[in-house]
Amino acid sequence: MLAKRYRFYFSRDLPSCFISHLDMVRLFERSFRRLNIKLKFTEGFNPHPKITFILPMAVGLCSPEEMFEVDVEEDLDEKVVERLNLILPKGLKVLKIEEAIDKIQVSDMYYKCFIEAEEDFCKHFEEFMEKSPKIKREKDGKVTFRSVWDYLIGYECQKKEDNIELIFHIKVVNGSYIKPEDILKAFSEEYNIEYKIIRVEREKVNYQRVI
């Protein structure tokens, strides 16, 4: 039988949000094996199952809907959703599956950060954003700078009850993007303001078809 590719949509919350990306791949691989689902493997000396997370998740990141693709050598239907949810750890839940008949890539996404900080946090943060800030990156001994507004579509900072709620709308540019934590780090370094990130959620991911 020719291999088929399926997209699995799932949510991730506490405590599973602390599973690393590689362990997430291994976890779903073992779950499929446990259900006796025939996975398609790569060829070569070190074959591994074809499981691809379109947008890997950082440790601690929660999300109401994420997605990965997997190649299998059998037909799957909605029943696999229920079977998987019976064996997945607390905090992980498969929402739906669909056959992947096209290629897609991430276009943009929304993040929501819950922050513990002083009352005037948003005032200083808005000042920072008006300066067209840049993020410093060091890799292989080379230092580069990325302009935040090259990747940011918009943001919103507001006080909500006892915390600060900061929403970022970030776009992907040539397969690259910036993380909310990087923006907050650059802000903290310039303003020397203490804060504590309580929780980060990737609220929504938008995809576009690749021709």
Short mmCIF file of C-alpha atoms in Angstrom, two decimals:
data_model
loop_
_atom_site.label_atom_id
_atom_site.label_comp_id
_atom_site.label_asym_id
_atom_site.label_seq_id
_atom_site.Cartn_x
_atom_site.Cartn_y
_atom_site.Cartn_z
CA MET A 1 0.00 0.00 0.00
CA LEU A 2 1.20 3.50 -0.80
CA ALA A 3 1.91 5.64 2.24
CA LYS A 4 -0.65 8.24 3.25
CA ARG A 5 0.03 11.44 5.11
CA TYR A 6 -2.32 12.59 7.86
CA ARG A 7 -2.48 15.81 9.88
CA PHE A 8 -3.17 15.45 13.58
CA TYR A 9 -4.44 18.53 15.42
CA PHE A 10 -3.89 18.53 19.16
CA SER A 11 -3.92 20.79 22.22
CA ARG A 12 -1.17 21.05 24.83
CA ASP A 13 -1.54 22.30 28.39
CA LEU A 14 -0.09 21.70 31.84
CA PRO A 15 1.74 19.50 32.70
CA SER A 16 2.53 18.24 29.17
CA CYS A 17 3.70 21.70 28.08
CA PHE A 18 7.04 20.86 29.71
CA ILE A 19 7.73 18.00 27.29
CA SER A 20 10.57 18.90 24.94
CA HIS A 21 10.11 18.85 21.17
CA LEU A 22 12.16 15.68 20.65
CA ASP A 23 10.29 13.91 23.44
CA MET A 24 7.01 14.98 21.84
CA VAL A 25 8.07 13.25 18.61
CA ARG A 26 9.07 10.11 20.55
CA LEU A 27 5.85 10.20 22.57
CA PHE A 28 3.61 10.20 19.52
CA GLU A 29 5.78 7.58 17.80
CA ARG A 30 5.38 5.26 20.79
CA SER A 31 1.66 6.01 20.95
CA PHE A 32 1.20 5.00 17.31
CA ARG A 33 3.24 1.84 17.91
CA ARG A 34 1.10 1.01 20.93
CA LEU A 35 -2.00 1.23 18.73
CA ASN A 36 -0.28 -1.00 16.12
CA ILE A 37 -0.47 1.73 13.48
CA LYS A 38 1.96 1.04 10.64
CA LEU A 39 4.24 4.05 10.36
CA LYS A 40 6.20 4.93 7.22
CA PHE A 41 9.95 5.11 7.84
CA THR A 42 12.70 7.01 6.09
CA GLU A 43 15.28 5.04 4.12
CA GLY A 44 18.99 4.77 4.89
CA PHE A 45 21.18 3.46 7.71
CA ASN A 46 19.14 5.08 10.46
CA PRO A 47 15.47 4.92 9.47
CA HIS A 48 13.01 6.85 11.58
CA PRO A 49 9.25 7.44 11.32
CA LYS A 50 8.10 10.32 9.17
CA ILE A 51 6.56 12.56 11.85
CA THR A 52 6.84 16.28 11.21
CA PHE A 53 5.78 19.08 13.52
CA ILE A 54 5.14 22.08 11.27
CA LEU A 55 5.96 24.46 14.12
CA PRO A 56 7.99 22.97 17.01
CA MET A 57 6.92 24.01 20.50
CA ALA A 58 9.26 25.43 23.11
CA VAL A 59 9.27 23.91 26.59
CA GLY A 60 6.54 25.52 28.70
CA LEU A 61 4.46 26.68 25.73
CA CYS A 62 0.73 25.88 25.90
CA SER A 63 -1.61 25.92 22.91
CA PRO A 64 -5.27 25.20 22.16
CA GLU A 65 -4.40 23.83 18.71
CA GLU A 66 -1.15 22.63 17.16
CA MET A 67 -0.52 20.25 14.33
CA PHE A 68 1.87 17.57 13.07
CA GLU A 69 1.94 15.34 10.02
CA VAL A 70 2.69 11.62 9.96
CA ASP A 71 3.10 9.15 7.10
CA VAL A 72 1.44 5.77 7.64
CA GLU A 73 0.95 2.61 5.61
CA GLU A 74 -2.74 2.18 6.33
CA ASP A 75 -6.00 4.12 6.23
CA LEU A 76 -6.93 6.05 9.38
CA ASP A 77 -10.26 7.50 10.46
CA GLU A 78 -11.63 9.55 13.36
CA LYS A 79 -11.60 6.50 15.65
CA VAL A 80 -7.86 6.91 16.08
CA VAL A 81 -8.51 10.22 17.86
CA GLU A 82 -10.38 8.50 20.68
CA ARG A 83 -7.83 5.67 20.89
CA LEU A 84 -4.94 8.10 21.15
CA ASN A 85 -6.62 10.21 23.80
CA LEU A 86 -7.00 7.14 26.00
CA ILE A 87 -3.22 6.69 26.23
CA LEU A 88 -1.81 10.22 25.93
CA PRO A 89 -0.51 11.90 29.12
CA LYS A 90 -2.49 14.54 30.95
CA GLY A 91 -2.42 17.88 29.14
CA LEU A 92 -2.22 16.41 25.63
CA LYS A 93 -5.38 15.85 23.61
CA VAL A 94 -5.85 15.02 19.94
CA LEU A 95 -8.65 17.13 18.47
CA LYS A 96 -9.07 15.81 14.93
CA ILE A 97 -7.28 14.28 11.96
CA GLU A 98 -7.43 14.90 8.24
CA GLU A 99 -5.63 13.48 5.25
CA ALA A 100 -2.91 15.82 4.04
CA ILE A 101 -3.50 16.22 0.32
CA ASP A 102 -1.58 19.49 -0.02
CA LYS A 103 1.52 21.17 1.36
CA ILE A 104 1.22 23.97 3.87
CA GLN A 105 3.47 26.31 5.82
CA VAL A 106 2.96 28.68 8.73
CA SER A 107 2.14 32.26 7.76
CA ASP A 108 1.59 33.92 11.17
CA MET A 109 0.64 33.19 14.75
CA TYR A 110 -0.75 34.80 17.90
CA TYR A 111 0.94 34.52 21.30
CA LYS A 112 -0.44 35.54 24.66
CA CYS A 113 1.93 36.12 27.59
CA PHE A 114 0.80 36.43 31.21
CA ILE A 115 3.34 38.48 33.13
CA GLU A 116 3.80 39.43 36.75
CA ALA A 117 5.20 42.97 36.82
CA GLU A 118 4.83 46.49 38.16
CA GLU A 119 1.82 48.67 37.31
CA ASP A 120 3.69 50.79 34.74
CA PHE A 121 5.03 47.82 32.74
CA CYS A 122 2.86 48.52 29.68
CA LYS A 123 3.79 52.21 29.63
CA HIS A 124 7.50 51.39 29.43
CA PHE A 125 6.94 48.55 27.00
CA GLU A 126 5.07 50.82 24.59
CA GLU A 127 7.93 53.33 24.77
CA PHE A 128 10.32 50.51 23.93
CA MET A 129 8.28 49.38 20.93
CA GLU A 130 8.15 52.92 19.51
CA LYS A 131 11.94 52.88 19.23
CA SER A 132 11.94 50.18 16.52
CA PRO A 133 13.82 47.71 18.77
CA LYS A 134 16.19 45.04 17.56
CA ILE A 135 16.97 41.59 18.89
CA LYS A 136 20.58 40.50 19.22
CA ARG A 137 21.51 36.98 18.20
CA GLU A 138 24.82 35.14 18.47
CA LYS A 139 25.50 31.99 16.49
CA ASP A 140 28.82 30.35 15.62
CA GLY A 141 30.66 33.42 16.88
CA LYS A 142 28.68 35.79 14.67
CA VAL A 143 26.44 38.52 16.05
CA THR A 144 23.39 39.63 14.08
CA PHE A 145 20.47 41.94 14.81
CA ARG A 146 16.84 41.48 13.81
CA SER A 147 14.39 44.32 13.71
CA VAL A 148 11.35 43.35 15.78
CA TRP A 149 8.94 45.13 13.43
CA ASP A 150 10.16 43.06 10.46
CA TYR A 151 8.43 40.10 12.13
CA LEU A 152 5.72 41.72 14.21
CA ILE A 153 2.28 42.51 12.78
CA GLY A 154 0.95 43.97 16.01
CA TYR A 155 0.86 43.76 19.78
CA GLU A 156 -1.34 44.72 22.72
CA CYS A 157 -0.33 45.26 26.33
CA GLN A 158 -2.89 45.69 29.10
CA LYS A 159 -3.35 45.21 32.81
CA LYS A 160 -5.78 42.42 33.67
CA GLU A 161 -6.60 41.76 37.30
CA ASP A 162 -3.27 41.08 39.03
CA ASN A 163 -1.20 40.43 35.90
CA ILE A 164 -0.09 41.99 32.63
CA GLU A 165 -1.48 40.43 29.47
CA LEU A 166 0.70 40.87 26.40
CA ILE A 167 -0.50 39.69 22.99
CA PHE A 168 1.82 39.39 19.98
CA HIS A 169 0.82 38.80 16.36
CA ILE A 170 3.97 37.49 14.68
CA LYS A 171 4.56 36.67 11.03
CA VAL A 172 6.94 34.17 9.48
CA VAL A 173 9.47 35.69 7.08
CA ASN A 174 11.40 33.28 4.82
CA GLY A 175 10.80 30.48 7.31
CA SER A 176 12.06 32.52 10.23
CA TYR A 177 10.30 34.31 13.08
CA ILE A 178 10.93 35.84 16.50
CA LYS A 179 9.68 34.60 19.84
CA PRO A 180 7.85 36.71 22.45
CA GLU A 181 10.51 35.75 25.00
CA ASP A 182 13.18 37.34 22.78
CA ILE A 183 11.25 40.62 22.58
CA LEU A 184 10.74 40.66 26.35
CA LYS A 185 14.41 39.90 26.95
CA ALA A 186 15.50 42.83 24.76
CA PHE A 187 13.02 45.07 26.59
CA SER A 188 14.26 43.94 30.00
CA GLU A 189 17.90 44.51 29.08
CA GLU A 190 17.24 48.08 27.93
CA TYR A 191 14.85 49.16 30.68
CA ASN A 192 16.21 47.00 33.51
CA ILE A 193 12.66 46.18 34.61
CA GLU A 194 11.97 43.08 36.64
CA TYR A 195 9.14 40.83 35.53
CA LYS A 196 8.13 37.19 35.67
CA ILE A 197 6.56 35.26 32.83
CA ILE A 198 3.80 33.16 34.36
CA ARG A 199 2.52 31.48 31.25
CA VAL A 200 2.94 31.67 27.47
CA GLU A 201 0.26 30.45 25.08
CA ARG A 202 0.35 30.16 21.32
CA GLU A 203 -3.28 31.03 20.82
CA LYS A 204 -3.61 30.51 17.10
CA VAL A 205 -1.47 29.45 14.14
CA ASN A 206 -2.44 30.36 10.59
CA TYR A 207 -1.27 28.26 7.66
CA GLN A 208 -1.06 28.88 3.95
CA ARG A 209 -0.84 26.45 1.07
CA VAL A 210 2.49 26.07 -0.67
CA ILE A 211 2.29 25.93 -4.46
#
